[in-house]
Short mmCIF file of C-alpha atoms in Angstrom, two decimals:
data_model
loop_
_atom_site.label_atom_id
_atom_site.label_comp_id
_atom_site.label_asym_id
_atom_site.label_seq_id
_atom_site.Cartn_x
_atom_site.Cartn_y
_atom_site.Cartn_z
CA MET C 569 40.09 -13.89 28.82
CA SER C 570 36.58 -12.54 28.37
CA GLU C 571 33.83 -14.42 26.54
CA PHE C 572 33.05 -11.37 24.36
CA ASP C 573 34.84 -8.22 23.35
CA VAL C 574 31.71 -6.22 23.99
CA ILE C 575 28.33 -6.92 25.57
CA ILE C 576 25.60 -4.45 24.66
CA VAL C 577 22.55 -4.23 26.90
CA GLY C 578 19.48 -3.20 24.93
CA ALA C 579 18.64 -3.57 21.24
CA GLY C 580 17.13 -0.20 20.47
CA PRO C 581 18.63 2.13 17.87
CA ALA C 582 21.60 2.94 20.12
CA GLY C 583 22.50 -0.63 21.05
CA ALA C 584 21.82 -2.14 17.63
CA SER C 585 23.85 0.58 15.87
CA ALA C 586 26.76 -0.04 18.23
CA ALA C 587 26.47 -3.78 17.58
CA ILE C 588 26.45 -3.38 13.79
CA LYS C 589 29.48 -1.10 13.90
CA LEU C 590 31.43 -3.36 16.28
CA ALA C 591 30.59 -6.66 14.63
CA GLY C 592 31.40 -5.11 11.26
CA ALA C 593 34.83 -4.22 12.59
CA GLY C 594 35.44 -7.81 13.67
CA SER C 595 34.69 -7.57 17.38
CA SER C 596 32.85 -10.39 19.08
CA VAL C 597 29.58 -8.87 20.26
CA LEU C 598 26.70 -10.06 22.41
CA LEU C 599 23.58 -7.92 22.05
CA VAL C 600 21.21 -8.71 24.92
CA GLU C 601 17.61 -7.58 24.69
CA ARG C 602 14.91 -8.19 27.29
CA GLY C 603 12.08 -7.92 24.75
CA ASP C 604 11.27 -10.94 22.64
CA PRO C 605 11.38 -10.32 19.72
CA PRO C 606 13.69 -7.27 19.79
CA GLY C 607 11.66 -4.08 19.42
CA SER C 608 8.56 -5.39 21.18
CA LYS C 609 9.16 -3.25 24.28
CA ASN C 610 10.33 -0.13 22.53
CA VAL C 611 8.34 3.04 22.06
CA SER C 612 9.03 6.34 20.31
CA GLY C 613 6.92 9.26 19.10
CA GLY C 614 8.42 8.83 16.58
CA VAL C 615 10.30 10.60 13.90
CA LEU C 616 13.85 9.56 13.13
CA TRP C 617 15.63 12.75 12.15
CA GLY C 618 18.84 12.98 10.17
CA ASP C 619 21.16 10.50 8.55
CA SER C 620 22.81 8.93 11.62
CA LEU C 621 21.87 5.46 10.39
CA GLY C 622 23.90 6.02 7.22
CA SER C 623 27.15 5.06 8.88
CA VAL C 624 25.91 1.59 9.94
CA ALA C 625 23.35 0.96 7.21
CA PRO C 626 24.14 2.99 4.08
CA ASP C 627 21.02 1.63 2.36
CA TRP C 628 18.69 2.51 5.23
CA GLU C 629 16.46 4.88 3.28
CA LYS C 630 15.54 2.08 0.89
CA ALA C 631 15.90 -0.99 3.07
CA ALA C 632 14.78 0.02 6.56
CA PRO C 633 11.07 -0.13 7.41
CA MET C 634 10.41 3.61 7.37
CA GLU C 635 6.84 4.86 7.29
CA ARG C 636 6.80 8.28 5.54
CA TYR C 637 9.37 11.00 5.10
CA VAL C 638 8.47 14.30 6.69
CA GLU C 639 7.31 16.62 3.95
CA ALA C 640 5.33 18.89 6.26
CA LYS C 641 6.51 19.96 9.69
CA GLY C 642 4.25 21.88 11.98
CA VAL C 643 4.32 23.63 15.32
CA SER C 644 1.02 24.67 16.85
CA PHE C 645 -0.25 26.40 19.94
CA LEU C 646 -3.66 25.20 21.02
CA THR C 647 -6.02 27.16 23.24
CA LYS C 648 -9.49 25.93 24.11
CA ASP C 649 -11.04 27.42 20.97
CA SER C 650 -8.11 28.17 18.66
CA LYS C 651 -5.12 26.77 16.88
CA ILE C 652 -2.18 28.98 15.96
CA SER C 653 0.19 27.16 13.63
CA ILE C 654 3.28 27.19 11.61
CA ASP C 655 2.75 24.62 8.87
CA PHE C 656 6.03 24.44 7.06
CA ARG C 657 6.04 22.72 3.69
CA SER C 658 8.86 23.09 1.27
CA LYS C 659 10.22 21.47 -1.84
CA LYS C 660 13.59 21.88 -0.16
CA LEU C 661 12.45 19.84 2.83
CA GLN C 662 11.25 17.26 0.33
CA GLU C 663 14.66 17.10 -1.35
CA ARG C 664 16.50 16.70 1.94
CA ARG C 665 14.22 14.07 3.45
CA SER C 666 15.72 14.81 6.82
CA GLY C 667 13.07 13.03 8.86
CA TYR C 668 11.12 9.78 8.61
CA THR C 669 8.23 8.62 10.73
CA VAL C 670 8.87 5.16 12.15
CA LEU C 671 7.23 2.44 14.21
CA ARG C 672 9.75 1.03 16.60
CA THR C 673 8.82 -2.64 16.67
CA LYS C 674 9.49 -2.73 12.93
CA LEU C 675 12.57 -0.50 12.90
CA ASP C 676 14.24 -2.12 15.90
CA GLY C 677 13.47 -5.60 14.60
CA TRP C 678 15.18 -4.65 11.36
CA LEU C 679 18.19 -3.16 13.14
CA SER C 680 18.61 -6.27 15.28
CA LYS C 681 18.59 -8.40 12.17
CA LYS C 682 21.25 -6.12 10.70
CA ALA C 683 23.33 -6.64 13.84
CA LYS C 684 22.94 -10.40 13.52
CA ASP C 685 23.87 -10.30 9.83
CA ALA C 686 26.97 -8.30 10.73
CA GLY C 687 28.03 -11.11 13.04
CA ALA C 688 26.75 -10.07 16.46
CA MET C 689 25.10 -12.67 18.68
CA VAL C 690 21.60 -11.44 19.48
CA ALA C 691 20.01 -12.84 22.62
CA SER C 692 16.41 -11.70 23.05
CA GLY C 693 14.03 -12.33 25.92
CA ILE C 694 16.91 -12.09 28.37
CA THR C 695 16.96 -9.54 31.17
CA VAL C 696 20.29 -8.36 32.48
CA ASP C 697 20.05 -7.66 36.22
CA LYS C 698 23.20 -5.65 36.75
CA LEU C 699 26.77 -5.11 35.74
CA ALA C 700 29.32 -7.59 37.04
CA PHE C 701 32.30 -6.00 38.77
CA LYS C 702 35.75 -7.17 39.76
CA ASP C 703 37.28 -4.64 42.12
CA ASP C 704 36.37 -1.33 40.51
CA ARG C 705 36.15 -2.64 36.98
CA VAL C 706 33.16 -3.86 34.98
CA ILE C 707 33.87 -7.38 33.73
CA GLY C 708 30.53 -8.24 32.16
CA VAL C 709 26.87 -8.58 33.04
CA GLU C 710 24.94 -10.60 35.58
CA GLN C 711 21.72 -12.40 34.81
CA ASP C 712 19.98 -14.63 37.36
CA GLY C 713 23.26 -15.08 39.20
CA ASP C 714 25.22 -16.05 36.08
CA ILE C 715 28.00 -13.81 34.85
CA ILE C 716 28.78 -13.37 31.17
CA THR C 717 32.12 -11.67 30.71
CA SER C 718 33.34 -9.05 28.27
CA ASP C 719 36.08 -6.46 28.04
CA ILE C 720 33.52 -3.70 27.68
CA VAL C 721 29.81 -3.34 28.42
CA ILE C 722 27.78 -0.75 26.53
CA LEU C 723 24.58 0.12 28.35
CA ALA C 724 21.88 1.00 25.83
CA GLU C 725 18.88 0.26 28.00
CA GLY C 726 16.73 3.27 27.20
CA ALA C 727 14.75 5.77 29.20
CA ASN C 728 14.28 3.56 32.24
CA PRO C 729 17.90 2.61 33.04
CA ARG C 730 17.43 -0.16 35.60
CA VAL C 731 20.78 -1.87 35.05
CA ALA C 732 22.70 1.36 35.59
CA ILE C 733 20.70 2.12 38.73
CA ASN C 734 20.99 -1.44 40.08
CA SER C 735 24.73 -1.35 39.43
CA GLY C 736 25.20 1.89 41.35
CA ILE C 737 26.66 3.83 38.43
CA ARG C 738 23.84 6.31 38.36
CA GLU C 739 21.21 7.71 40.69
CA ARG C 740 17.51 7.00 40.36
CA LEU C 741 15.73 9.38 38.01
CA LYS C 742 14.17 12.53 39.39
CA ASP C 743 11.24 14.67 38.28
CA ARG C 744 13.49 17.07 36.43
CA ASP C 745 15.02 14.26 34.33
CA VAL C 746 11.91 12.98 32.62
CA ALA C 747 8.46 13.61 31.27
CA ILE C 748 5.69 11.05 30.89
CA GLY C 749 5.00 10.12 27.28
CA VAL C 750 1.70 8.51 26.28
CA LYS C 751 0.72 7.63 22.77
CA GLU C 752 -1.93 6.01 20.63
CA ILE C 753 -1.69 4.43 17.23
CA ILE C 754 -4.83 5.35 15.36
CA LYS C 755 -5.58 3.37 12.22
CA LEU C 756 -6.83 5.26 9.18
CA PRO C 757 -6.74 4.38 5.48
CA GLU C 758 -3.68 5.60 3.60
CA LYS C 759 -5.78 7.74 1.28
CA THR C 760 -7.65 9.41 4.15
CA ILE C 761 -4.35 10.35 5.77
CA ASN C 762 -3.10 11.86 2.51
CA GLU C 763 -6.25 13.91 2.11
CA ARG C 764 -6.52 15.14 5.67
CA PHE C 765 -2.91 16.22 5.91
CA ASN C 766 -2.63 17.55 2.34
CA LEU C 767 -0.04 15.00 1.30
CA THR C 768 0.18 14.25 -2.38
CA SER C 769 1.57 10.74 -2.01
CA SER C 770 1.70 7.98 0.59
CA LYS C 771 5.44 8.38 0.90
CA MET C 772 5.10 11.90 2.22
CA GLY C 773 4.35 12.50 5.86
CA PHE C 774 3.27 15.16 8.30
CA ALA C 775 4.85 15.71 11.71
CA SER C 776 3.75 18.34 14.16
CA GLU C 777 4.31 19.29 17.77
CA TYR C 778 1.60 21.07 19.76
CA VAL C 779 1.80 23.25 22.84
CA LEU C 780 -1.31 22.38 24.81
CA GLY C 781 -2.21 25.50 26.72
CA PHE C 782 -5.81 24.48 27.28
CA LEU C 783 -5.69 21.30 29.36
CA GLU C 784 -8.07 21.10 32.29
CA GLY C 785 -6.40 21.60 35.63
CA GLY C 786 -3.69 23.65 33.89
CA VAL C 787 -1.11 20.87 33.66
CA LYS C 788 1.57 21.54 31.07
CA ALA C 789 2.04 19.12 28.22
CA GLY C 790 3.18 19.01 24.65
CA GLY C 791 1.35 17.01 22.00
CA PHE C 792 2.46 15.41 18.78
CA ILE C 793 0.92 13.97 15.65
CA TYR C 794 2.97 12.01 13.14
CA THR C 795 1.57 10.25 10.11
CA ASN C 796 2.58 6.68 9.40
CA LYS C 797 1.61 4.85 6.22
CA GLU C 798 -1.73 3.59 7.49
CA SER C 799 -1.94 5.04 10.95
CA ILE C 800 -1.37 8.14 12.99
CA SER C 801 0.88 8.34 16.02
CA LEU C 802 -0.75 10.77 18.42
CA GLY C 803 0.57 11.45 21.86
CA LEU C 804 1.44 13.69 24.75
CA VAL C 805 4.56 14.49 26.69
CA ILE C 806 3.63 15.59 30.20
CA SER C 807 6.09 17.25 32.54
CA MET C 808 6.58 15.11 35.67
CA LYS C 809 7.28 18.18 37.79
CA GLU C 810 4.13 19.88 36.57
CA MET C 811 2.05 16.75 37.14
CA ARG C 812 3.25 16.55 40.72
CA GLN C 813 2.55 20.24 41.42
CA ASN C 814 -0.84 19.90 39.83
CA ASN C 815 -1.75 16.55 41.41
CA ASN C 816 -5.32 16.54 40.13
CA THR C 817 -4.93 15.27 36.57
CA ARG C 818 -4.31 11.69 35.53
CA SER C 819 -1.72 11.10 32.84
CA PHE C 820 -3.95 8.67 30.94
CA ASP C 821 -6.89 11.12 30.81
CA LEU C 822 -5.02 13.97 29.12
CA ILE C 823 -4.72 12.28 25.74
CA GLU C 824 -8.53 12.37 25.42
CA GLN C 825 -8.56 16.14 25.88
CA PHE C 826 -6.01 16.49 23.08
CA LYS C 827 -8.03 14.20 20.80
CA GLU C 828 -11.25 16.09 21.49
CA HIS C 829 -9.81 19.51 20.64
CA PRO C 830 -11.95 21.09 17.87
CA TYR C 831 -8.99 21.23 15.45
CA ILE C 832 -7.53 17.81 16.28
CA ALA C 833 -10.71 15.71 16.34
CA PRO C 834 -11.40 16.07 12.57
CA LEU C 835 -7.91 14.75 11.78
CA ILE C 836 -8.55 11.44 13.51
CA ASP C 837 -12.29 11.19 12.93
CA GLY C 838 -13.36 7.62 12.18
CA GLY C 839 -9.94 6.26 13.14
CA ARG C 840 -9.64 3.14 15.25
CA VAL C 841 -7.25 3.14 18.19
CA ASP C 842 -5.08 0.06 17.70
CA GLU C 843 -2.47 0.51 20.41
CA TYR C 844 -1.82 2.52 23.53
CA SER C 845 1.69 2.90 24.87
CA ALA C 846 3.68 4.85 27.43
CA HIS C 847 7.32 5.66 27.78
CA MET C 848 9.40 8.15 29.73
CA VAL C 849 10.94 10.97 27.72
CA GLN C 850 14.33 12.39 28.64
CA GLU C 851 13.72 16.06 29.32
CA GLY C 852 16.40 17.16 31.72
CA GLY C 853 19.01 18.34 29.23
CA LEU C 854 22.64 18.43 30.27
CA LYS C 855 21.78 18.31 33.99
CA SER C 856 20.38 14.82 33.57
CA VAL C 857 23.36 13.30 31.79
CA PRO C 858 24.89 10.65 34.11
CA GLN C 859 28.45 9.36 34.22
CA LEU C 860 28.98 8.38 30.58
CA TYR C 861 31.87 5.93 30.90
CA GLY C 862 34.07 4.25 33.44
CA ASN C 863 36.32 1.24 33.83
CA GLY C 864 34.93 -1.20 31.29
CA PHE C 865 31.65 0.49 30.45
CA MET C 866 29.96 3.20 28.41
CA VAL C 867 26.39 4.52 28.49
CA VAL C 868 24.54 5.50 25.31
CA GLY C 869 21.16 6.73 24.04
CA ASP C 870 18.18 7.60 26.22
CA GLY C 871 19.90 5.90 29.15
CA ALA C 872 22.53 8.61 28.94
CA GLY C 873 19.88 11.34 28.80
CA PHE C 874 20.56 12.09 25.15
CA SER C 875 17.54 13.75 23.63
CA PHE C 876 16.58 17.16 22.44
CA SER C 877 13.41 19.11 22.80
CA ASN C 878 12.79 22.83 22.41
CA GLY C 879 9.06 22.76 21.92
CA MET C 880 9.44 22.86 18.15
CA VAL C 881 11.30 19.62 17.61
CA LEU C 882 11.52 16.48 19.70
CA GLN C 883 14.44 14.21 18.91
CA GLY C 884 15.98 11.15 20.50
CA MET C 885 16.67 8.33 18.08
CA ASN C 886 19.29 10.29 16.13
CA TYR C 887 21.17 10.97 19.37
CA ALA C 888 20.80 7.30 20.30
CA ILE C 889 22.28 6.10 17.02
CA ALA C 890 25.10 8.65 16.99
CA SER C 891 26.07 7.88 20.59
CA GLY C 892 25.90 4.13 19.94
CA ILE C 893 28.27 4.53 17.01
CA ALA C 894 30.59 6.79 19.04
CA ALA C 895 30.77 4.16 21.80
CA ALA C 896 31.48 1.45 19.23
CA GLU C 897 34.33 3.46 17.73
CA SER C 898 35.78 4.07 21.18
CA ALA C 899 35.52 0.35 21.96
CA ILE C 900 37.36 -0.48 18.75
CA LYS C 901 40.12 1.96 19.68
CA ALA C 902 40.30 0.55 23.23
CA LYS C 903 40.66 -2.96 21.83
CA ILE C 904 43.61 -1.96 19.65
CA LYS C 905 45.36 -0.56 22.70
CA SER C 906 44.07 -3.30 25.01
CA ASN C 907 43.09 -0.59 27.44
CA PHE C 908 39.55 -0.95 28.72
CA THR C 909 39.91 1.32 31.72
CA MET C 910 38.18 4.64 32.13
CA GLU C 911 41.18 6.27 30.55
CA GLY C 912 41.10 3.86 27.62
CA LEU C 913 37.45 4.70 26.96
CA SER C 914 37.76 8.45 27.43
CA SER C 915 37.68 9.02 23.68
CA TYR C 916 33.93 8.29 23.90
CA GLU C 917 33.23 11.60 25.59
CA GLU C 918 35.55 13.41 23.19
CA ARG C 919 33.64 11.94 20.26
CA LEU C 920 30.34 13.05 21.75
CA LYS C 921 31.67 16.51 22.42
CA SER C 922 32.80 16.92 18.84
CA SER C 923 29.44 15.70 17.50
CA PHE C 924 25.92 17.11 17.73
CA VAL C 925 25.12 14.76 20.61
CA LEU C 926 26.78 16.72 23.41
CA GLN C 927 27.11 19.96 21.48
CA ASP C 928 23.34 20.31 21.23
CA LEU C 929 22.93 19.60 24.92
CA MET C 930 25.64 22.15 25.77
CA ASN C 931 24.49 24.83 23.33
CA PHE C 932 20.90 24.58 24.49
CA LYS C 933 21.67 24.29 28.17
CA GLY C 934 18.62 25.33 30.17
CA ILE C 935 16.24 25.16 27.21
CA GLU C 936 13.96 22.86 29.23
CA GLU C 937 13.15 25.82 31.51
CA VAL C 938 11.87 27.71 28.48
CA THR C 939 10.08 24.69 27.00
CA TRP C 940 8.03 24.27 30.16
CA SER C 941 7.64 27.98 30.97
CA ASP C 942 4.33 29.78 31.52
CA MET C 943 5.23 31.97 28.59
CA ILE C 944 5.26 29.07 26.13
CA HIS C 945 2.25 27.29 27.57
CA ARG C 946 -0.02 30.24 28.37
CA GLY C 947 1.61 33.51 27.38
CA ILE C 948 2.20 32.95 23.68
CA PRO C 949 -0.97 30.94 22.96
CA ASN C 950 -3.31 33.37 24.73
CA MET C 951 -1.57 36.45 23.40
CA SER C 952 -1.53 35.12 19.84
CA GLU C 953 -5.18 34.16 20.00
CA GLU C 954 -6.11 37.67 21.11
CA LEU C 955 -3.83 39.30 18.54
CA PHE C 956 -5.11 37.29 15.60
CA LEU C 957 -8.72 37.69 16.68
CA SER C 958 -8.16 41.45 16.59
CA LEU C 959 -6.36 41.27 13.27
CA PHE C 960 -8.59 38.84 11.42
CA SER C 961 -12.06 39.69 12.66
CA GLU C 962 -14.03 42.73 11.58
CA ASN C 963 -16.41 44.48 13.91
CA GLY C 964 -17.02 47.77 12.14
CA GLN C 965 -14.71 49.70 14.48
CA PRO C 966 -11.64 51.76 13.46
CA LYS C 967 -8.58 49.55 13.12
CA ALA C 968 -5.77 49.80 15.66
CA HIS C 969 -2.08 49.72 14.83
CA MET C 970 -0.30 46.38 15.20
CA ILE C 971 1.81 47.54 18.15
CA ASN C 972 -1.27 48.60 20.09
CA LEU C 973 -2.95 45.31 19.32
CA LEU C 974 0.14 43.47 20.52
CA ILE C 975 0.32 45.42 23.76
CA ARG C 976 -3.36 44.81 24.37
CA ALA C 977 -2.96 41.11 23.53
CA MET C 978 -0.12 40.80 26.02
CA GLY C 979 -2.60 41.84 28.67
CA HIS C 980 -4.64 38.75 27.80
CA SER C 981 -1.72 36.37 28.12
CA ASP C 982 -2.28 35.40 31.79
CA VAL C 983 1.43 36.01 32.27
CA PRO C 984 2.80 39.27 33.76
CA ARG C 985 4.26 41.49 31.03
CA LYS C 986 7.62 41.60 32.82
CA ASP C 987 7.84 37.76 32.82
CA MET C 988 6.90 37.68 29.15
CA VAL C 989 9.78 39.99 28.26
CA ILE C 990 12.31 38.15 30.42
CA ASN C 991 11.27 34.75 29.09
CA MET C 992 11.22 35.98 25.51
CA TYR C 993 14.81 37.14 25.95
CA ARG C 994 15.81 33.82 27.53
CA MET C 995 14.18 31.89 24.77
CA LEU C 996 15.88 33.80 21.99
CA ARG C 997 19.24 33.52 23.74
CA ARG C 998 18.90 29.77 24.26
CA MET C 999 17.60 28.99 20.83
CA MET H 864 -11.87 6.06 25.29
CA LYS H 865 -11.46 4.65 28.76
CA ILE H 866 -8.02 3.62 29.93
CA GLU H 867 -9.35 0.11 30.58
CA ASP H 868 -10.36 -0.17 26.91
CA ARG H 869 -7.00 1.15 25.76
CA LEU H 870 -5.17 -1.35 27.94
CA SER H 871 -7.32 -4.17 26.59
CA LEU H 872 -5.71 -3.55 23.18
CA LEU H 873 -2.32 -4.60 24.52
CA ASN H 874 -0.67 -7.99 24.49
CA TYR H 875 1.02 -9.17 27.64
CA LYS H 876 2.95 -12.25 28.52
CA THR H 877 2.18 -12.12 32.20
CA ASP H 878 4.71 -13.62 34.57
CA LYS H 879 2.56 -15.35 37.17
CA SER H 880 5.52 -16.28 39.31
CA TYR H 881 7.26 -12.91 39.51
CA GLU H 882 5.95 -9.42 40.26
CA HIS H 883 8.51 -7.07 38.79
CA ILE H 884 7.24 -4.12 40.82
CA THR H 885 6.35 -4.35 44.46
CA ILE H 886 5.06 -1.70 46.83
CA ASN H 887 5.31 -1.37 50.57
CA PRO H 888 1.68 -1.11 51.81
CA SER H 889 2.64 0.38 55.16
CA ILE H 890 4.27 3.33 53.39
CA CYS H 891 1.30 3.76 51.04
CA GLU H 892 -1.09 3.74 53.98
CA THR H 893 0.30 6.99 55.32
CA CYS H 894 1.04 8.56 51.92
CA PRO H 895 -0.21 12.14 51.75
CA ASP H 896 -0.47 12.47 47.94
CA HIS H 897 -0.80 9.11 46.16
CA PHE H 898 0.85 10.76 43.17
CA CYS H 899 1.33 7.30 41.63
CA THR H 900 -2.42 7.17 40.92
CA PHE H 901 -2.10 10.34 38.82
CA ALA H 902 1.23 9.63 37.17
CA CYS H 903 1.04 5.94 36.15
CA PRO H 904 -0.17 5.96 32.54
CA ALA H 905 -1.54 2.41 32.79
CA LYS H 906 -3.68 2.95 35.89
CA CYS H 907 -1.86 0.23 37.80
CA TYR H 908 -2.30 2.27 40.97
CA SER H 909 -5.75 3.12 42.24
CA LEU H 910 -7.42 3.94 45.53
CA ILE H 911 -10.12 1.48 46.51
CA GLU H 912 -11.91 2.55 49.67
CA GLU H 913 -8.97 4.84 50.41
CA LYS H 914 -6.57 1.94 50.28
CA LEU H 915 -3.92 1.82 47.57
CA ASN H 916 -4.38 -1.06 45.20
CA PHE H 917 -1.57 -2.02 42.83
CA LYS H 918 -1.65 -4.49 39.95
CA TYR H 919 1.52 -5.28 38.06
CA GLU H 920 -0.27 -7.16 35.26
CA ASP H 921 -1.26 -3.99 33.33
CA CYS H 922 2.18 -2.39 33.64
CA VAL H 923 3.75 -1.12 30.41
CA GLU H 924 7.18 -0.91 32.06
CA CYS H 925 7.73 2.81 31.50
CA GLY H 926 9.25 3.39 34.94
CA THR H 927 7.12 6.44 35.73
CA CYS H 928 5.96 5.18 39.14
CA ASP H 929 9.50 4.75 40.36
CA VAL H 930 10.12 8.45 39.71
CA ALA H 931 6.66 9.48 40.88
CA CYS H 932 6.84 7.82 44.30
CA SER H 933 8.88 10.13 46.49
CA HIS H 934 8.21 8.09 49.62
CA GLY H 935 10.28 5.01 48.86
CA SER H 936 7.44 2.55 48.48
CA VAL H 937 8.06 1.38 44.93
CA ALA H 938 10.67 -1.31 44.23
CA TRP H 939 11.11 -1.46 40.47
CA ASN H 940 12.74 -4.23 38.46
CA ASN H 941 12.63 -5.23 34.83
CA THR H 942 10.38 -8.11 33.85
CA LYS H 943 12.22 -11.35 33.23
CA GLY H 944 12.51 -13.74 30.32
CA GLY H 945 10.56 -11.79 27.70
CA HIS H 946 7.56 -11.40 30.02
CA GLY H 947 5.44 -8.29 30.27
CA VAL H 948 4.09 -5.96 27.61
CA LYS H 949 4.54 -6.80 23.94
CA TYR H 950 3.90 -3.95 21.56
CA LYS H 951 2.67 -4.39 18.00
CA TYR H 952 3.85 -0.98 16.79
CA GLY H 953 5.77 0.74 19.59
#
């Protein structure tokens, strides 16, 4: 007889959502979190997209500590001197409120409390070392030589999955699996944020991703700026593979280059940096998804490689929550049948496959090659800069037709025309 | 802003009795790239007189160095008992 029905390792959005769902269904749940208090080790960009939380906390929009809902969503290409942007604002986006900026210490603290209120036992400040096995079956977790037993363990340990690696159920991460994320929280008065980002109330927020084609040393990175109530989350996601090939740029220096860009600096002018953080970002797509379940265990969230990035959006928490809930539902089903083997937990993968979690990863297979391509990072920014300079500046010369301008601009892209065409085709196909 | 100043904004509960990451100096000595010094976002790895110096106290536990080191020098474990970095916002 096990001490718990389910032990969940990690109290981020994935683990806490699983705990709320399971405890709510009457399972005995232990939610183990190494941070104390829960949330204090967790980092996101972060925008929580979608309504995944609705199924474990129907009142989340009112009750959860959200910062601002995303009223304005941008995508920008930055060159050394220019910014080429889509700044999408819509009353329809406002009505849907499909994304909220969040700060994870607050959100995760709230979710853990929800899990506790639902009846889960929350143990914070405790580090699980590895899974405990009997024969080929997981029977619980091991911490400092002690074993706590459960019928099922759900691993929700995030982007740096030490327990899974230490337990031999997944390989160590490789360059292709992750990017390096660095971020600052920059304090600014609420009113200043509203003015600078053209937001008409403090409930409305701005979220934008940036392709940084101008970084010294040519390393490829994406930037982001999200507005919180009284601060800005500004950060970079740097490709590990690119960093290694480059080997002359330091990850912690790049954020300064982003902040000093002529069209970024005014947004944060006078702001005070209040926190610096770093976190790995899952970037490998389907190729990086490990074994998702086995005898007595399931893997959810970042630890399972669930995230989505196509250069225009960057999402993770919604996949974390949805996968946590899927694992909880599968655990409930397994309990009814008293079958905790791999076969008994196989409905987990089926659930993921019928939801956006695995469908997105399957439908956008290979997108990471486009996201980090020369075309995105140099081709499009340089070409657009040249094109718009031709279009929008006046030098007293006869005007050329658009197609001629475009062909000429392609010559300025630093990327061979043939590669541009091939990559453009790939991108359209994969998007 | 210097990385040292950024790190000084962080709260840590340093575990004086346990280093959660250890390196193998003999491997680092012959390392051709020292990629860790470029990749680690908390500047825990630096070359001092061409010798690799590592300090676990500034670590933000992201796990980057374990991926970055392709020579098998880094042994990475989680911090224990609520030790390590403690974010205000996250």
